[in-house]
Short mmCIF file of C-alpha atoms in Angstrom, two decimals:
data_model
loop_
_atom_site.label_atom_id
_atom_site.label_comp_id
_atom_site.label_asym_id
_atom_site.label_seq_id
_atom_site.Cartn_x
_atom_site.Cartn_y
_atom_site.Cartn_z
CA MET A 4 0.00 0.00 0.00
CA ASN A 5 1.02 3.57 -0.64
CA VAL A 6 -0.14 6.56 1.44
CA VAL A 7 -0.51 9.79 -0.57
CA ILE A 8 -0.65 13.17 1.21
CA ASP A 9 -3.19 15.38 -0.59
CA SER A 10 -2.87 18.60 1.45
CA ILE A 11 -1.75 19.98 4.81
CA VAL A 12 -3.64 22.99 6.18
CA SER A 13 -3.08 24.76 9.49
CA ILE A 14 -6.30 25.15 11.49
CA ASP A 15 -4.96 27.08 14.49
CA SER A 16 -1.76 27.46 16.47
CA SER A 17 -1.95 23.88 17.80
CA LYS A 18 -3.84 21.92 15.12
CA THR A 19 -3.25 20.96 11.50
CA ARG A 20 -5.57 19.20 9.08
CA VAL A 21 -4.01 16.54 6.87
CA LEU A 22 -5.89 15.07 3.91
CA PHE A 23 -4.57 11.75 2.60
CA TYR A 24 -5.67 8.65 0.76
CA VAL A 25 -4.34 5.13 0.30
CA ASN A 26 -3.52 3.33 -2.96
CA GLU A 27 -3.32 -0.44 -3.11
CA LYS A 28 -1.69 -2.59 -5.77
CA THR A 29 -3.78 -5.45 -7.07
CA ALA A 30 -2.59 -8.90 -8.10
CA THR A 31 -2.47 -7.80 -11.73
CA GLY A 32 -0.03 -4.99 -10.90
CA SER A 33 -2.51 -2.14 -11.32
CA SER A 34 -3.24 0.39 -8.57
CA ARG A 35 -6.60 1.14 -7.02
CA ARG A 36 -7.69 3.63 -4.39
CA VAL A 37 -8.92 2.20 -1.10
CA ALA A 38 -12.31 3.50 0.01
CA ASN A 39 -12.06 6.32 2.56
CA GLN A 40 -14.51 4.62 4.92
CA ASP A 41 -12.40 1.44 4.95
CA VAL A 42 -9.27 3.43 5.82
CA VAL A 43 -11.03 5.28 8.66
CA SER A 44 -12.58 2.06 10.00
CA PHE A 45 -9.14 0.44 10.09
CA LEU A 46 -7.55 3.41 11.86
CA MET A 47 -10.39 3.62 14.41
CA GLN A 48 -9.56 0.18 15.79
CA PRO A 49 -8.26 0.31 19.38
CA GLY A 50 -4.66 -0.58 18.57
CA GLN A 51 -4.28 1.86 15.68
CA GLN A 52 -6.25 4.60 17.43
CA GLN A 53 -3.98 4.37 20.47
CA GLN A 54 -0.90 4.76 18.27
CA LEU A 55 -2.43 7.75 16.48
CA THR A 56 -3.30 9.38 19.81
CA ALA A 57 0.30 8.96 20.92
CA LEU A 58 1.39 10.70 17.71
CA GLY A 59 -0.88 13.68 18.45
CA VAL A 60 -3.90 12.83 16.27
CA SER A 61 -7.02 14.22 17.94
CA ASP A 62 -9.72 13.48 15.37
CA LEU A 63 -10.22 11.26 12.35
CA ASN A 64 -13.00 11.78 9.79
CA VAL A 65 -13.95 10.70 6.31
CA TYR A 66 -13.48 13.41 3.69
CA GLN A 67 -16.20 12.89 1.13
CA VAL A 68 -17.15 15.03 -1.85
CA LEU A 69 -20.82 16.02 -1.96
CA ASP A 70 -22.87 14.90 -4.92
CA ASP A 71 -24.99 17.30 -6.99
CA GLU A 72 -28.20 16.39 -5.20
CA SER A 73 -26.71 17.08 -1.77
CA VAL A 74 -25.30 20.40 -2.94
CA SER A 75 -28.64 21.48 -4.42
CA SER A 76 -30.45 20.53 -1.21
CA TYR A 77 -27.91 22.48 0.84
CA LEU A 78 -28.19 25.61 -1.29
CA GLU A 79 -31.99 25.67 -1.49
CA SER A 80 -32.61 26.45 2.19
CA ALA A 81 -30.66 28.89 4.33
CA PRO A 82 -28.89 27.50 7.43
CA PRO A 83 -30.40 28.32 10.83
CA GLY A 84 -29.75 31.89 11.93
CA VAL A 85 -28.98 33.15 8.40
CA ASP A 86 -31.22 35.60 6.55
CA PRO A 87 -32.69 33.83 3.48
CA ILE A 88 -32.14 36.93 1.33
CA LEU A 89 -28.47 37.10 2.29
CA TRP A 90 -28.16 33.36 1.68
CA LYS A 91 -29.62 33.65 -1.83
CA THR A 92 -27.29 36.58 -2.52
CA ALA A 93 -24.31 34.50 -1.39
CA VAL A 94 -25.40 31.61 -3.61
CA ARG A 95 -25.87 33.94 -6.59
CA ASP A 96 -22.50 35.67 -6.10
CA ASN A 97 -20.54 32.42 -5.86
CA PRO A 98 -17.54 32.93 -8.22
CA ASP A 99 -17.18 29.21 -9.02
CA PRO A 100 -20.25 27.10 -8.18
CA ASP A 101 -18.53 23.92 -9.40
CA LYS A 102 -15.82 24.19 -6.73
CA PHE A 103 -17.19 26.40 -3.95
CA ILE A 104 -20.28 26.58 -1.78
CA PRO A 105 -21.18 29.37 0.66
CA ILE A 106 -20.62 28.60 4.33
CA PRO A 107 -21.97 30.87 7.09
CA ILE A 108 -19.52 32.36 9.57
CA VAL A 109 -20.75 32.36 13.16
CA GLY A 110 -19.12 34.62 15.74
CA PHE A 111 -15.70 36.17 15.94
CA GLU A 112 -14.03 32.78 16.15
CA GLY A 113 -15.46 31.90 12.75
CA ILE A 114 -14.19 35.18 11.29
CA LYS A 115 -10.78 34.59 12.85
CA GLN A 116 -10.65 31.08 11.44
CA ARG A 117 -11.66 32.28 7.97
CA VAL A 118 -9.00 35.02 7.99
CA LYS A 119 -6.41 32.47 9.08
CA LEU A 120 -7.40 30.13 6.27
CA GLN A 121 -7.16 32.96 3.77
CA GLU A 122 -3.71 33.87 5.06
CA GLU A 123 -2.57 30.27 4.75
CA GLU A 124 -3.93 30.05 1.22
CA SER A 125 -2.25 33.34 0.36
CA LYS A 126 1.06 31.97 1.63
CA LEU A 127 0.62 28.85 -0.49
CA GLN A 128 -0.13 30.94 -3.57
CA THR A 129 2.86 33.20 -2.86
CA ALA A 130 5.15 30.20 -2.48
CA PHE A 131 3.83 28.79 -5.75
CA LEU A 132 4.43 32.10 -7.55
CA ASN A 133 7.95 32.33 -6.11
CA ASN A 134 8.67 28.80 -7.28
CA LEU A 135 7.26 29.65 -10.69
CA ALA A 136 9.41 32.80 -10.88
CA THR A 137 12.49 30.73 -10.01
CA ARG A 138 11.68 28.24 -12.73
CA ILE A 139 11.11 31.04 -15.25
CA ALA A 140 14.46 32.58 -14.33
CA GLY A 141 16.12 29.20 -14.80
CA LEU A 142 14.45 28.72 -18.18
CA LYS A 143 15.51 32.22 -19.21
CA ALA A 144 19.10 31.46 -18.25
CA GLU A 145 18.96 28.25 -20.26
CA HIS A 146 17.47 30.19 -23.18
CA ASP A 147 20.28 32.76 -23.05
CA LYS A 148 22.81 29.94 -22.90
CA SER A 149 21.18 28.27 -25.90
CA VAL A 150 21.22 31.56 -27.84
CA ALA A 151 24.93 31.99 -27.09
CA THR A 152 25.61 28.40 -28.15
CA ILE A 153 23.68 28.91 -31.39
CA ALA A 154 25.63 32.10 -32.09
CA LEU A 155 28.89 30.19 -31.51
CA TYR A 156 27.77 27.44 -33.88
CA LYS A 157 26.84 30.04 -36.50
CA GLN A 158 30.29 31.59 -36.16
CA ASN A 159 31.91 28.18 -36.53
CA ILE A 160 29.81 27.45 -39.61
CA LEU A 161 30.79 30.80 -41.11
CA SER A 162 34.45 30.06 -40.44
CA LEU A 163 34.11 26.62 -42.02
CA ASN A 164 32.38 28.17 -45.04
CA ASN A 165 35.27 30.61 -45.47
CA ARG A 166 37.80 27.80 -45.20
CA LEU A 167 35.82 25.73 -47.68
CA LEU A 168 35.68 28.68 -50.06
CA LYS A 169 39.45 29.09 -49.86
CA VAL A 170 39.94 25.39 -50.56
CA ILE A 171 37.60 25.58 -53.56
CA VAL A 172 39.45 28.64 -54.87
CA GLN A 173 42.81 26.90 -54.55
CA GLN A 174 41.39 23.81 -56.21
CA GLU A 175 40.03 25.85 -59.11
CA ILE A 176 43.36 27.65 -59.48
CA THR A 177 45.19 24.32 -59.58
CA ARG A 178 42.68 22.83 -62.00
CA ASN A 179 42.79 25.81 -64.36
CA ASN A 180 46.57 26.12 -64.26
CA GLY A 181 47.86 26.14 -67.84
CA LEU A 182 44.42 26.57 -69.41
CA ALA A 183 43.38 29.49 -71.57
CA LEU A 184 41.25 32.25 -70.06
CA ASN A 185 37.53 31.84 -70.60
CA PRO A 186 35.33 34.76 -71.75
CA THR A 187 34.34 35.63 -68.18
CA GLU A 188 37.95 35.78 -67.04
CA GLU A 189 38.84 37.87 -70.07
CA LEU A 190 36.05 40.28 -69.15
CA ILE A 191 37.30 40.50 -65.56
CA LYS A 192 40.84 41.05 -66.78
CA SER A 193 39.70 43.83 -69.06
CA GLY A 194 37.78 45.46 -66.22
CA PHE A 195 40.80 45.39 -63.90
CA GLU A 196 43.00 46.81 -66.62
CA ASN A 197 40.55 49.67 -67.16
CA ILE A 198 40.43 50.37 -63.41
CA SER A 199 44.21 50.34 -63.19
CA ALA A 200 44.52 52.65 -66.18
CA THR A 201 41.95 55.05 -64.73
CA ILE A 202 43.66 55.18 -61.34
CA ASN A 203 47.14 55.59 -62.80
CA ASN A 204 45.97 58.21 -65.30
CA SER A 205 47.48 61.60 -64.51
CA SER A 206 44.18 63.34 -65.20
CA TYR A 207 42.54 61.26 -62.44
CA ASN A 208 45.23 61.50 -59.80
CA PHE A 209 43.23 60.74 -56.68
CA LYS A 210 46.14 61.22 -54.28
CA SER A 211 46.84 64.72 -55.55
CA LYS A 212 43.16 65.61 -55.33
CA ILE A 213 42.96 64.42 -51.74
CA ARG A 214 46.05 66.43 -50.80
CA GLU A 215 44.59 69.47 -52.54
CA MET A 216 41.29 69.02 -50.68
CA LEU A 217 43.09 68.82 -47.32
CA SER A 218 45.03 71.98 -48.14
CA LYS A 219 41.84 73.84 -49.03
CA ILE A 220 40.19 72.72 -45.80
CA LYS A 221 43.14 73.97 -43.78
CA LEU A 222 43.09 77.33 -45.59
CA GLN A 223 39.34 77.71 -45.12
CA SER A 224 39.64 76.76 -41.46
CA SER A 225 42.27 79.44 -40.88
CA SER A 226 40.21 82.04 -42.76
CA PHE A 227 37.02 81.15 -40.87
CA SER A 228 38.75 81.42 -37.52
CA SER A 229 39.78 85.03 -38.29
CA THR A 230 36.15 86.21 -38.60
CA GLN A 231 33.28 85.85 -36.15
CA ASP A 232 30.40 86.31 -38.62
CA ARG A 233 31.25 83.24 -40.72
CA TYR A 234 30.93 79.59 -39.96
CA VAL A 235 33.89 78.19 -38.03
CA VAL A 236 34.99 74.58 -38.42
CA ASP A 237 36.01 73.38 -34.99
CA SER A 238 38.87 71.00 -34.40
CA THR A 239 36.57 68.02 -33.81
CA SER A 240 34.78 68.39 -37.15
CA LEU A 241 38.08 68.98 -38.92
CA GLU A 242 39.49 65.83 -37.37
CA GLU A 243 36.44 63.84 -38.49
CA ILE A 244 36.85 65.15 -42.05
CA ARG A 245 40.54 64.29 -41.98
CA THR A 246 39.72 60.80 -40.71
CA ILE A 247 37.17 60.22 -43.47
CA LEU A 248 39.59 61.40 -46.14
CA THR A 249 42.33 59.22 -44.69
CA MET A 250 40.00 56.22 -44.83
CA GLU A 251 39.22 56.97 -48.47
CA HIS A 252 42.93 57.28 -49.18
CA LYS A 253 43.59 53.90 -47.58
CA ALA A 254 40.70 52.37 -49.52
CA ILE A 255 42.17 53.63 -52.79
CA GLU A 256 45.58 52.26 -51.85
CA THR A 257 44.00 48.90 -51.03
CA LEU A 258 42.20 48.90 -54.36
CA LEU A 259 45.46 49.70 -56.14
CA GLY A 260 47.19 46.87 -54.32
CA THR A 261 44.44 44.45 -55.28
CA VAL A 262 44.57 45.52 -58.91
CA ASN A 263 48.34 45.17 -58.99
CA GLN A 264 48.10 41.74 -57.40
CA TYR A 265 45.59 40.58 -60.00
CA ASN A 266 47.77 42.06 -62.73
CA LYS A 267 50.69 39.98 -61.47
CA VAL A 268 48.50 36.87 -61.47
CA ILE A 269 47.37 37.64 -65.00
CA GLU A 270 50.98 38.14 -66.10
CA VAL A 271 51.88 34.75 -64.61
CA VAL A 272 48.97 33.15 -66.45
CA LYS A 273 50.04 34.83 -69.70
CA ARG A 274 53.62 33.66 -69.25
CA ASP A 275 52.48 30.10 -68.60
CA LEU A 276 50.23 30.21 -71.65
CA ASN A 277 53.07 31.49 -73.81
CA THR A 278 55.34 28.74 -72.49
CA ILE A 279 52.75 26.07 -73.25
CA MET A 280 52.12 27.45 -76.74
CA SER A 281 55.85 27.62 -77.50
CA GLN A 282 56.28 24.01 -76.36
CA GLN A 283 53.42 22.89 -78.59
CA GLU A 284 55.00 24.63 -81.60
#
């Protein structure tokens, strides 16, 4: 047999009500609930009752749920000493008729007991909410950890993709070594040559233009600072402009380096092609 504690409720400073039931395993291995009356009858025997009294048990009753007929009969007539109009109002204002029934409170002791029960229930609800908040915080921490793990996996996948791309590029370079340029590569080569020619053209000297622009900014800054009625470029704005121009200058240098690098690669490809063609002749 297995004893299951259903609830523990404090009645007053010296008494507590414990609701429990007993499950019994049958010969087939299934579990069935022992009737409440049978459990109480067994515990009311002299030997068991004496042991319960020694443990502090003062009363033992059968907890039985009322059927619909008993509930209807109870609600139809007001209890003794209760105004029928107030009783009907209490029945009508019941927030959950399926779970609750109105019970009259008699005297200050009844009010005190009801307040105590409400306090105990409030404590139980507060403990449940605190437990729920702790679980939510734990789930949130696990969620944040999962998000961080997913971000790490994404970064690893991106790194692997970059490595795979490099391997594919090297493989394509090795595979196409000694082969003639296809139309797409010829088009790319022509585009790089045009870019290189434009950058190296004296009429489009970007470096000189940037230096000239910086000189003009310095001259305008000095001229603006001499007058109060004109707009003055402060040192912070001038530094930001200088930083932007420096970044553009570095970008152009990077572009030139890339173009020169591709030109060297193209020259190597041309030389290899010429070598192959001369060997075939």
